[in-house]
Short mmCIF file of C-alpha atoms and ligand atoms in Angstrom, two decimals:
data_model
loop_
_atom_site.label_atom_id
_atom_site.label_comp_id
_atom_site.label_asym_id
_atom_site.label_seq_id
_atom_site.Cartn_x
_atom_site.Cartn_y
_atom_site.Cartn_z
CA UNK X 1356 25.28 13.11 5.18
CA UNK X 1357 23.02 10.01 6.15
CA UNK X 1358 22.73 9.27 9.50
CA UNK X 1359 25.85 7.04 11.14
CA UNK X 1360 24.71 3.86 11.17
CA UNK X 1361 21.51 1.69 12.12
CA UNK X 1362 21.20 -1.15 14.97
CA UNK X 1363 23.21 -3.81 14.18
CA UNK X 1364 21.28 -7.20 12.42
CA UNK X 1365 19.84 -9.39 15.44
CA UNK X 1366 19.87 -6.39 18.32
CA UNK X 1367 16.87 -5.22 19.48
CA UNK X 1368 16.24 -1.54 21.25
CA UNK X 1369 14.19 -1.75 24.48
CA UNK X 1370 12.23 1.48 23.80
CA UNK X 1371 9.93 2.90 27.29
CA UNK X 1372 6.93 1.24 25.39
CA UNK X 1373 8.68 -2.31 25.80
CA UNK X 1374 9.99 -1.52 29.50
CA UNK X 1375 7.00 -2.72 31.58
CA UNK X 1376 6.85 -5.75 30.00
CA UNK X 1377 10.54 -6.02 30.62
CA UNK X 1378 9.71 -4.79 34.53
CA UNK X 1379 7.11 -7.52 34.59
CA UNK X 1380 9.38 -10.09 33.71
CA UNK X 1381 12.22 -9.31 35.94
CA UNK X 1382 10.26 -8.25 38.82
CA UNK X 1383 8.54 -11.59 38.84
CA UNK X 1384 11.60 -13.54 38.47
CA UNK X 1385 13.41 -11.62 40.91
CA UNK X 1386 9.90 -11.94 43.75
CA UNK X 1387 9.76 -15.62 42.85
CA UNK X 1388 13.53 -16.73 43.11
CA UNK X 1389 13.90 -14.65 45.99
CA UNK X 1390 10.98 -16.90 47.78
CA UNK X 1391 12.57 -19.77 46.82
CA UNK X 1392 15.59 -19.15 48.12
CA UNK X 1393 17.49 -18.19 45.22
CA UNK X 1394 20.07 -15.52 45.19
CA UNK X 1395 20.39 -13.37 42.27
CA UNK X 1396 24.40 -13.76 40.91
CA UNK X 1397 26.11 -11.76 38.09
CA UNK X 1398 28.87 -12.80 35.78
CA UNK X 1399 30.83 -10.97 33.27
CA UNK X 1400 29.31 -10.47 29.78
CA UNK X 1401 32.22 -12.14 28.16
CA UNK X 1402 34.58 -15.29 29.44
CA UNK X 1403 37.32 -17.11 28.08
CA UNK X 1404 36.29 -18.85 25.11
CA UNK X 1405 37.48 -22.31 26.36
CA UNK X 1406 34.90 -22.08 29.31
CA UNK X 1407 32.00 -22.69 26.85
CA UNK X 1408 34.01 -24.99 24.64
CA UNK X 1409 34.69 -27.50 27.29
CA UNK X 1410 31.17 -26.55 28.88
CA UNK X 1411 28.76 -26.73 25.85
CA UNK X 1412 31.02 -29.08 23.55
CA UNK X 1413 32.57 -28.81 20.46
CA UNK X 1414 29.98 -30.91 18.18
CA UNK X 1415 27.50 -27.83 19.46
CA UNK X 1416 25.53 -25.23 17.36
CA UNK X 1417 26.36 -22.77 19.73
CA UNK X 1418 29.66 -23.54 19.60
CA UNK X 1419 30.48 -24.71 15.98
CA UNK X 1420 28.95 -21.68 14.44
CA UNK X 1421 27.09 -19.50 16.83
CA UNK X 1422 29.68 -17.94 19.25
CA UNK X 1423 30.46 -14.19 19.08
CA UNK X 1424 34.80 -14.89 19.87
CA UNK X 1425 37.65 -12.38 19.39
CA UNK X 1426 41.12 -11.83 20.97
CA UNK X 1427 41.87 -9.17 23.38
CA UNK X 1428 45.09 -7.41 22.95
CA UNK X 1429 47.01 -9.58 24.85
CA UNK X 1430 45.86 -12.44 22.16
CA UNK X 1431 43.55 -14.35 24.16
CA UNK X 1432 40.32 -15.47 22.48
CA UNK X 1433 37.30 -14.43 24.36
CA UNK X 1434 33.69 -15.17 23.77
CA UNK X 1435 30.14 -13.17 24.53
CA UNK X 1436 28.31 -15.86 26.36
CA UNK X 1437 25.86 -17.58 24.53
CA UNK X 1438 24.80 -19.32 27.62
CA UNK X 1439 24.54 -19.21 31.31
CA UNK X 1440 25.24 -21.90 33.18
CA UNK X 1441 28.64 -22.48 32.42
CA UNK X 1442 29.58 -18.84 33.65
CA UNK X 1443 27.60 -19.39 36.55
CA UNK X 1444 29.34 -22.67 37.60
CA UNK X 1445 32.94 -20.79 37.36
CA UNK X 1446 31.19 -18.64 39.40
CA UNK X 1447 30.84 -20.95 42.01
CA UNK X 1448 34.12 -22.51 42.36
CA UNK X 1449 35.69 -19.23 41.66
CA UNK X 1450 33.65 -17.75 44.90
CA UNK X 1451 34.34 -20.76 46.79
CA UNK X 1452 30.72 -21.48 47.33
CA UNK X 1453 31.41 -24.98 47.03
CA UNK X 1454 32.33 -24.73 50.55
CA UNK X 1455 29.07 -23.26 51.70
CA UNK X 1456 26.22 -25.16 52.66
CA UNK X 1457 24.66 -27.12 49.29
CA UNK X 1458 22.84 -25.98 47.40
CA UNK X 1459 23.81 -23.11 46.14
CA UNK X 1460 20.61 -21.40 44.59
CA UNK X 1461 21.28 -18.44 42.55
CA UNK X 1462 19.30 -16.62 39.99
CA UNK X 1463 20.30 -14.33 36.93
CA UNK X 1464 19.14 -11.89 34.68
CA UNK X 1465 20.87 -10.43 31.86
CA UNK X 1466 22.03 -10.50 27.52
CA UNK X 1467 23.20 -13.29 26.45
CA UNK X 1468 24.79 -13.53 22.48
CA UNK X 1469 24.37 -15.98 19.42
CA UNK X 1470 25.33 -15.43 15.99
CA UNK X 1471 22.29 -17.56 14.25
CA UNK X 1472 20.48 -16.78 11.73
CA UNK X 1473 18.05 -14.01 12.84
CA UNK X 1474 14.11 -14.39 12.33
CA UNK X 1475 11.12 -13.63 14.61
CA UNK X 1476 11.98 -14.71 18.00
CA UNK X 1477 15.84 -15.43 16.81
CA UNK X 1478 18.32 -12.68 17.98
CA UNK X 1479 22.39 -12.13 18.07
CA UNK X 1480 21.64 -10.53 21.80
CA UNK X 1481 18.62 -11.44 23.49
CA UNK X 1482 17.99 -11.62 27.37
CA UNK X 1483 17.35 -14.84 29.47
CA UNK X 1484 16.03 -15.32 33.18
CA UNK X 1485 17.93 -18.13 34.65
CA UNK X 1486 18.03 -20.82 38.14
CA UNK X 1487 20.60 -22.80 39.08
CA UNK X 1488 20.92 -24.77 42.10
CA UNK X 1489 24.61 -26.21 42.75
CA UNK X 1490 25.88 -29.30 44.87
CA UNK X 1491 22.99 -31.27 45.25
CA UNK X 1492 21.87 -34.05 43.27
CA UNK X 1493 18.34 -34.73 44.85
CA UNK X 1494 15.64 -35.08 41.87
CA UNK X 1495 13.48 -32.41 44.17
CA UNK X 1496 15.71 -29.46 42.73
CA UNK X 1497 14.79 -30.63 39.01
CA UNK X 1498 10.98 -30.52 40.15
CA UNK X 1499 11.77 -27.43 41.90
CA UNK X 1500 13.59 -25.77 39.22
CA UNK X 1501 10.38 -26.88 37.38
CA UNK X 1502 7.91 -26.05 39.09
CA UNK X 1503 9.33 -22.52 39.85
CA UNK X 1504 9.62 -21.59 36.27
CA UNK X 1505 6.21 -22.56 35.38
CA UNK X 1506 4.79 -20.28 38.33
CA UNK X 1507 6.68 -17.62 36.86
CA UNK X 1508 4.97 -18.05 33.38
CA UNK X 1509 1.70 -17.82 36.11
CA UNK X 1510 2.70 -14.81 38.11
CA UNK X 1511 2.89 -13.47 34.87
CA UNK X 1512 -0.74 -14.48 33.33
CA UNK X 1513 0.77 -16.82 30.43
CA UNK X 1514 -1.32 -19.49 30.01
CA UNK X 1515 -1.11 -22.02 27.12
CA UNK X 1516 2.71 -23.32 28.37
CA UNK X 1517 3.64 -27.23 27.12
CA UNK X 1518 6.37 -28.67 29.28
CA UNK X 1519 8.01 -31.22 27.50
CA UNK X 1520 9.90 -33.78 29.89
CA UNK X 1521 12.64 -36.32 29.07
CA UNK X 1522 15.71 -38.12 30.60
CA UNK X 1523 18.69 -38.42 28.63
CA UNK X 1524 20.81 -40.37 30.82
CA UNK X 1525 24.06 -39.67 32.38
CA UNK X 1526 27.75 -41.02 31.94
CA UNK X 1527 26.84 -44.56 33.27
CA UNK X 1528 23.80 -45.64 30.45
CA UNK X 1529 24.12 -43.02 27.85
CA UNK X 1530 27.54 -44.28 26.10
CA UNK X 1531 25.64 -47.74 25.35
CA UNK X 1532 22.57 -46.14 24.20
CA UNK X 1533 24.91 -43.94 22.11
CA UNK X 1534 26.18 -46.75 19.80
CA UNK X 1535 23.04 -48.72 19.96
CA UNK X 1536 21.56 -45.76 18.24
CA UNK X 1537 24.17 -45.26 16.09
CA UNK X 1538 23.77 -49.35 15.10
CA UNK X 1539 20.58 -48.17 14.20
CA UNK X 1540 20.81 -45.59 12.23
CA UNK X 1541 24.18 -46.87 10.32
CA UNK X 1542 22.64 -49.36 7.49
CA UNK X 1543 20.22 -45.91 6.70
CA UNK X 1544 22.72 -43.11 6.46
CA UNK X 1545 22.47 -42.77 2.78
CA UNK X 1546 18.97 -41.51 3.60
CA UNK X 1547 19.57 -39.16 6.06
CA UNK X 1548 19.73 -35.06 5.55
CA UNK X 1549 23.36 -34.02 5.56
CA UNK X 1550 22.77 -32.41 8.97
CA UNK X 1551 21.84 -35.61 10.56
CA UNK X 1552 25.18 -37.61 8.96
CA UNK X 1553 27.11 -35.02 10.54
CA UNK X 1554 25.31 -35.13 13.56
CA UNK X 1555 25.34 -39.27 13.20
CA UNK X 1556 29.43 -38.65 13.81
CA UNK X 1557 29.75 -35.94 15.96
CA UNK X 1558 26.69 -36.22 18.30
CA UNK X 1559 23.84 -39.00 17.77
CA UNK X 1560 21.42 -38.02 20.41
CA UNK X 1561 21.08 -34.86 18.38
CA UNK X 1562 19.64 -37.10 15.40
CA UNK X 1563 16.16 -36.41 17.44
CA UNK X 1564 16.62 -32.45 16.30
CA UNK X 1565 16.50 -32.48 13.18
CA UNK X 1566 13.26 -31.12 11.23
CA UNK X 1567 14.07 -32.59 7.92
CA UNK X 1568 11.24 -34.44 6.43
CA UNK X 1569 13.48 -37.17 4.97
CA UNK X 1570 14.67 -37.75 8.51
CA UNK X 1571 11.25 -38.15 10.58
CA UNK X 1572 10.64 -41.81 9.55
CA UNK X 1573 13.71 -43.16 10.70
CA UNK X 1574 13.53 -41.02 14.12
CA UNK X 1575 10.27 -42.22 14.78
CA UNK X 1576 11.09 -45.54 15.27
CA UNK X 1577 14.76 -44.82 16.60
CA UNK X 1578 15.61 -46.65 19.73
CA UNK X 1579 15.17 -44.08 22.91
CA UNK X 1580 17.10 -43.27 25.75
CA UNK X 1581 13.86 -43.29 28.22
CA UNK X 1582 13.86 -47.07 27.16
CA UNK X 1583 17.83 -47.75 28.43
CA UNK X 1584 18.42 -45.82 31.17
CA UNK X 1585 19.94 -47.62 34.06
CA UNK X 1586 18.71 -48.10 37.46
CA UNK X 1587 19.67 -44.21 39.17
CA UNK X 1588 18.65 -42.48 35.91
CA UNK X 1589 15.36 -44.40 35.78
CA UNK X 1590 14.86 -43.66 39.77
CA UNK X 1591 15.66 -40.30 39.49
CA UNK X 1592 12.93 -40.10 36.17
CA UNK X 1593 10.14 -41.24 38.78
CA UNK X 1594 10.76 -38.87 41.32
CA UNK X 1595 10.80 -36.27 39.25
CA UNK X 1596 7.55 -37.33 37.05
CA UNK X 1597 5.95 -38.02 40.78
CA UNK X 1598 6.91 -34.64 41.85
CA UNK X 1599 5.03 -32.82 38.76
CA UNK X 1600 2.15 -34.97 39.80
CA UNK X 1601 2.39 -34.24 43.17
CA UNK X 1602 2.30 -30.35 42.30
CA UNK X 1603 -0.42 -30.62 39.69
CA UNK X 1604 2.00 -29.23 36.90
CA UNK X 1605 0.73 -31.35 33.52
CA UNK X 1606 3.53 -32.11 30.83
CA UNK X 1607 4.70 -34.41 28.45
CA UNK X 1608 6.75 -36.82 27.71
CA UNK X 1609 8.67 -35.96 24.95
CA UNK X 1610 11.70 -38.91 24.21
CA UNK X 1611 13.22 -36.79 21.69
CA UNK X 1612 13.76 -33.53 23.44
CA UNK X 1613 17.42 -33.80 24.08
CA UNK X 1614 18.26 -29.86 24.10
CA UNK X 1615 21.37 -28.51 22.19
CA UNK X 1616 23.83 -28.62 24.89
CA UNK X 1617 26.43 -31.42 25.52
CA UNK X 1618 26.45 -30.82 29.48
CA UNK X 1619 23.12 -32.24 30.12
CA UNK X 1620 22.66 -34.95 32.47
CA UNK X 1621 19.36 -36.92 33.32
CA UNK X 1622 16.42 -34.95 33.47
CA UNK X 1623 15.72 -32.18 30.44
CA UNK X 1624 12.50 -29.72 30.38
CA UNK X 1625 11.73 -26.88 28.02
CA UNK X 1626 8.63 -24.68 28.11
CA UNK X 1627 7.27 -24.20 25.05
CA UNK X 1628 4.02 -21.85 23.69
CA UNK X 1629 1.34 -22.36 20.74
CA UNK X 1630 1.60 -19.55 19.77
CA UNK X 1631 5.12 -18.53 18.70
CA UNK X 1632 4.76 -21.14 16.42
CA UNK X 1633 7.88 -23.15 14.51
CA UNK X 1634 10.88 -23.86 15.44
CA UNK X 1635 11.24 -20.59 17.96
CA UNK X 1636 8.27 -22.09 20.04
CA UNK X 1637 10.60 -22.62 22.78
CA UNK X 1638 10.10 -20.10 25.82
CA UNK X 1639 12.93 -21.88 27.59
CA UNK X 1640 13.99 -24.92 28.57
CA UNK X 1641 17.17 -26.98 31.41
CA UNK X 1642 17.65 -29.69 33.17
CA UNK X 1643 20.54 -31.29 35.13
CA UNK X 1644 24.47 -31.41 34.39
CA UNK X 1645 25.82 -33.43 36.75
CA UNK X 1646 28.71 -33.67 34.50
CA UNK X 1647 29.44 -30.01 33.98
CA UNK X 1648 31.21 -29.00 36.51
CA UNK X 1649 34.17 -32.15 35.79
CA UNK X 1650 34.31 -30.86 32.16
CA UNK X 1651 35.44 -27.70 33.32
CA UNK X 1652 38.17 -29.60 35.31
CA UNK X 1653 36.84 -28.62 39.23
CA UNK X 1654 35.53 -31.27 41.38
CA UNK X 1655 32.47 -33.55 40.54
CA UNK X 1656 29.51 -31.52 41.54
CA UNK X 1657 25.58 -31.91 40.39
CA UNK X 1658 23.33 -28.99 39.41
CA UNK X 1659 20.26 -28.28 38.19
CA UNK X 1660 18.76 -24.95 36.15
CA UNK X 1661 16.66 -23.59 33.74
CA UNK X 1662 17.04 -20.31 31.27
CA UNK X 1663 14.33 -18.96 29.98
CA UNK X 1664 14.06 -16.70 26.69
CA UNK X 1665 13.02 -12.81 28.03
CA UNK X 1666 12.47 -11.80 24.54
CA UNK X 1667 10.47 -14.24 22.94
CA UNK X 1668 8.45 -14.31 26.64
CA UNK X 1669 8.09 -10.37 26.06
CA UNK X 1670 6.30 -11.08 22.49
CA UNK X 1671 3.82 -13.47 24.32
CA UNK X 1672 3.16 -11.08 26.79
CA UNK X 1673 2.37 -7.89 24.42
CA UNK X 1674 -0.09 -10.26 22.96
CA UNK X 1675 -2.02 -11.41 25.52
CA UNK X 1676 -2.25 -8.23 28.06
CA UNK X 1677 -1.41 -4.17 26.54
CA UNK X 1678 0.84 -2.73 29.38
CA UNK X 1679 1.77 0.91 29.34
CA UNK X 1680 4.47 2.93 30.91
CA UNK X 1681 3.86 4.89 34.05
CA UNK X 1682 2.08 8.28 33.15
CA UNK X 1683 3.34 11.78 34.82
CA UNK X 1684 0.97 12.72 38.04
CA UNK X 1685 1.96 16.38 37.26
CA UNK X 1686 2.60 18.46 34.09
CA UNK X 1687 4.60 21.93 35.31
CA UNK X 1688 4.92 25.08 33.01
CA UNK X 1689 5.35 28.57 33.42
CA UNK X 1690 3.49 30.79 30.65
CA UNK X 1691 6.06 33.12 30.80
CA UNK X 1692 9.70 31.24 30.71
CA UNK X 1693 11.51 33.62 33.06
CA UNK X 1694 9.27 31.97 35.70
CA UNK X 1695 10.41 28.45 34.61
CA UNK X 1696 13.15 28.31 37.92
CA UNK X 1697 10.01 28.63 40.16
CA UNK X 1698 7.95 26.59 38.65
CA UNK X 1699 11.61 24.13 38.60
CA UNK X 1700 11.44 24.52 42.18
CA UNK X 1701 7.40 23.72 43.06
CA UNK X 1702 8.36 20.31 41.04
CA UNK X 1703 10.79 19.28 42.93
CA UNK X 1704 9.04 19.74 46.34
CA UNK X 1705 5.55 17.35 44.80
CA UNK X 1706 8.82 15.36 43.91
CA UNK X 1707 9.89 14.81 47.05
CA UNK X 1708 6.17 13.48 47.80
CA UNK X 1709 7.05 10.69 45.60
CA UNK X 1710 5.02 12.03 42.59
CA UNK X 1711 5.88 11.95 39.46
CA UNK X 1712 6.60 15.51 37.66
CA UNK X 1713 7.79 16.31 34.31
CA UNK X 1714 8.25 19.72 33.57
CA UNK X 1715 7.61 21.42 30.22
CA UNK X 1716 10.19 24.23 29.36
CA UNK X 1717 10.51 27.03 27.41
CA UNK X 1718 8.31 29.42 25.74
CA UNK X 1719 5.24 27.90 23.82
CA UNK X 1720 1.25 28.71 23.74
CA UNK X 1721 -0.47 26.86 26.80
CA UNK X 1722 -2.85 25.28 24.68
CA UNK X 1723 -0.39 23.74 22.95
CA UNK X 1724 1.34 22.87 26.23
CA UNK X 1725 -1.67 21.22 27.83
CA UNK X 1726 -2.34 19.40 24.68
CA UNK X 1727 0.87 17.48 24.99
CA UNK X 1728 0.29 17.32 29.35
CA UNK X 1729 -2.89 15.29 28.05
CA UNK X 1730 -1.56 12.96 25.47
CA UNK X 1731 0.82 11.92 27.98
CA UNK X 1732 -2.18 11.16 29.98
CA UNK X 1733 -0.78 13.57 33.68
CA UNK X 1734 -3.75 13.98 35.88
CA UNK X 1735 -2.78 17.25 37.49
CA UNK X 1736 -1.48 20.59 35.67
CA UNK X 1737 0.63 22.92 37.74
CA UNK X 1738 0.55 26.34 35.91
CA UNK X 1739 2.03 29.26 36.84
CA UNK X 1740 1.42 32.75 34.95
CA UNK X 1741 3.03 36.04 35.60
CA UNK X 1742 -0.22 37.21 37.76
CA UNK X 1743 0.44 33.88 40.09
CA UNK X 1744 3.93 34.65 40.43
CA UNK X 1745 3.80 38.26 41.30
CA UNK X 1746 1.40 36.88 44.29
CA UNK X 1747 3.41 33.69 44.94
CA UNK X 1748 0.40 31.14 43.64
CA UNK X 1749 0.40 28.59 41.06
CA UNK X 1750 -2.99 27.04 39.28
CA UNK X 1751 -3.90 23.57 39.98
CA UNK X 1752 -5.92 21.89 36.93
CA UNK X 1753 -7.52 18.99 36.80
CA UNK X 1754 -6.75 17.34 33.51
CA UNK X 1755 -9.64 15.22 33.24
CA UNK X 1756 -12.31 17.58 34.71
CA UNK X 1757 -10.86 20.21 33.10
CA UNK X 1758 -11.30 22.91 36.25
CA UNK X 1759 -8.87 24.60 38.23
CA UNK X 1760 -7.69 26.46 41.58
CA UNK X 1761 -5.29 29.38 42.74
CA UNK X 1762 -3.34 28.39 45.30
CA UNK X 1763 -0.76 29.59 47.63
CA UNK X 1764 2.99 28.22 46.95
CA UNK X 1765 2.06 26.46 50.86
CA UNK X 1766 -1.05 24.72 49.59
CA UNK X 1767 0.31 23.53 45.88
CA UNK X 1768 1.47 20.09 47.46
CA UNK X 1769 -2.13 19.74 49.09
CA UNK X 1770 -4.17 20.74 46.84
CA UNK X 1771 -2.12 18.37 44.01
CA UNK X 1772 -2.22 15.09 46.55
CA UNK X 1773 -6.06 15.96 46.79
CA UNK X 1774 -6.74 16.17 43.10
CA UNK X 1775 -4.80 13.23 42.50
CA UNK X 1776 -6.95 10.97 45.06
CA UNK X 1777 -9.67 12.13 43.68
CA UNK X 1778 -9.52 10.78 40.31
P1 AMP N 849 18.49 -22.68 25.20
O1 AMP N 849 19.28 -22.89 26.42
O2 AMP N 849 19.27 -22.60 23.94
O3 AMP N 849 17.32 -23.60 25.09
O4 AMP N 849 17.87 -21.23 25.40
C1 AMP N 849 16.90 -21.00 26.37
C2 AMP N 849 15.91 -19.98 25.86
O5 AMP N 849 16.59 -18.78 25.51
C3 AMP N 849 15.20 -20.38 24.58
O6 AMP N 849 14.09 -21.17 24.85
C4 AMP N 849 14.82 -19.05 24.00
O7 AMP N 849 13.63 -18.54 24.60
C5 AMP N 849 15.97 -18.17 24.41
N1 AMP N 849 16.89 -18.06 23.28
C6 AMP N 849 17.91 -18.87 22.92
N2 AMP N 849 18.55 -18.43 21.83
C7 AMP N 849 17.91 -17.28 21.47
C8 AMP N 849 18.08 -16.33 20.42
N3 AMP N 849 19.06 -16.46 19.52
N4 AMP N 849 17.22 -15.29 20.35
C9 AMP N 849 16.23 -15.14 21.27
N5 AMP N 849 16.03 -16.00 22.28
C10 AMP N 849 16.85 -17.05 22.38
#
């Protein structure tokens, strides 16, 4: 019979080669949001489907064609999230945190789902590291929210991140700008890429997106939002460009970055890297949605966030810096098996030292036994024979000087700590 079945298309397995790359990532983002003041906040893997409907709009990618949705047996459609933030902000009200002080800072780490098209850096599940900061509209949480993901790229020795920068607006200038783009681009549409006719309807600002060559012309000279914003939206702009100054963070000003999300308000960011190339070169990428939290029928409330892509970070990262898992301190074997409970035992008591012990069962030569001790790289041996076990010993070996000591059971955990400091 072949074997059952293989991953499924656009899932990834985490194997204990990938995991400190994986422990790098979330133990930075969990150090750093913790010293900001973030709180780390979990949400269910799956929500109603409305939630992201009303959150990330209809006229969405993610939610046109990329949502994982099914009915539970009681008939109601669910959804895999796709996205964060609109989880998070149920969250919120659902908590009652509204009523604590504001803001609410929480972080999160965990899968997130999109049925697109998979390709390098382009999975159905992949993993994001995510801010928000909830009920406070001062432009000092976007440069925050900025400024701590870039430092996480840093604690985590990526160099070569391009922040890209924009404004897109909010409810009071955008609607204008809307049909004074579309005004624009109307006496052209026969020229445009089917995408961006659709997109022309459904969701102008999203004209900027598109990748088609027959499109670029037009864009270029498109009318832009950072030229109409009004009075707030352009304050809010400067304090946030002066606070990037002010921290030495360099980006750029990008006027067609408008993200793929219908919630965003104001200021938009995204992190990208050279060398992922295309059009996966985006490491992450948020901004503000004032108007979020309305959408989803609760009470007016401003936030702020990023998410940031833990998979395509974790390609980066094997690139630029080879990190292995932790090797055994000890490799335990008895040459004889019926001493394998004793030797069992000595483990666990260099265990309970905090060392790490793996031991090797069964009956097989001790050449071949040591050979495998080395190629998992353990420093110390701890051997037992049927001579050390009669006297109540076991043999200490130093893996990489290759020598060795009989000890009494008493003096194994000594002797071990000893050779291990050594090296
Ligand atoms: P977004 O909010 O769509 O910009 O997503 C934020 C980040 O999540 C992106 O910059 C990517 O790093 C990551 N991401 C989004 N979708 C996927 C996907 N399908 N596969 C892998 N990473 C993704």
């Amino acid at each position: 019979m072949p074997p059952i079945a293989q991953r499924p298309r656009g899932t990834q397995d985490l194997l204990p080669a990938d995991q400190p790359y994986w422990e790098a990532m979330s133990g930075t983002a969990k150090d750093l949001a913790e010293r900001f003041g973030y709180l780390r906040i979990e949400t269910p893997t799956f929500e109603a489907t409305d939630l992201f409907v009303r959150a990330v709009g209809e006229a969405t990618d993610i939610v046109s064609k990329e949502m994982f949705t099914f009915k539970d047996r009681g008939d109601r459609s669910l959804t895999l999230r796709p996205e964060g933030t609109a989880p998070i902000v149920r969250a919120y009200f659902d908590a009652g945190m509204q009523l604590e002080p504001q803001p609410v800072r929480l972080y999160y780490l965990g899968p997130y789902f999109r049925s697109e098209r998979p390709q390098r850096g382009r999975f159905h599940e992949f993993r994001q590291f995510g801010i928000e900061a909830i009920g406070d509209a001062s432009p000092l949480l976007d440069v925050e929210a900025i400024v701590l993901g870039w430092k996480w790229f840093g604690g985590l020795d990526i160099g070569g991140i391009h922040l890209l920068l924009n404004s897109i607006g909010d409810d009071v200038c955008r609607p204008a700008y809307r049909e004074r783009l579309r005004d624009y681009y109307r006496p052209h549409l026969a020229k445009l890429s089917a995408e961006s006719r659709t997109r022309f309807e459904k969701n102008p600002l999203r004209l900027f997106d598109s990748k088609e060559p027959q499109d670029q012309e037009l864009k270029q000279k498109a009318p832009r939002m950072v030229d109409h914003l009004c009075q707030p939206c352009a304050q809010a702009f400067q304090a946030v460009k002066d606070g990037l100054a002010a921290e030495a963070i360099p980006f750029t000003l990008n006027p067609e970055l408008v993200r793929g999300l219908d919630y965003y308000t104001r200021t938009v960011f995204e992190y990208q890297h050279e060398s992922l190339g295309g059009a996966q070169n985006a490491l992450g990428g948020g901004g503000r949605y004032d108007g979020l939290a309305a959408a989803l029928g609760y009470r007016v409330t401003p936030g702020v966030g990023f998410a940031i892509g833990l998979d395509r970070t974790a390609m980066v990262l094997k690139e630029r810096k080879p990190l292995a898992p932790p090797a055994p301190d000890v490799w335990a074997l008895a040459v004889d098996p019926k001493d394998e409970l004793y030797v069992f035992h000595l483990a666990g008591t260099l265990r309970e030292r905090g060392l790490r012990v793996v031991v090797d069962p069964g009956a097989a030569r001790l050449d071949a036994k040591l050979r495998k001790a080395a190629k998992r790289g353990a420093r110390v041996a701890l051997l037992v024979g049927p001579e050390e076990r009669e006297k109540g010993e076991a043999v200490v070996r130093d893996m990489r000087l290759k020598t060795q000591v009989s000890v009494a059971e008493r003096e194994v955990v000594p002797t071990v700590t000893q050779a291990l400091s050594a090296g």
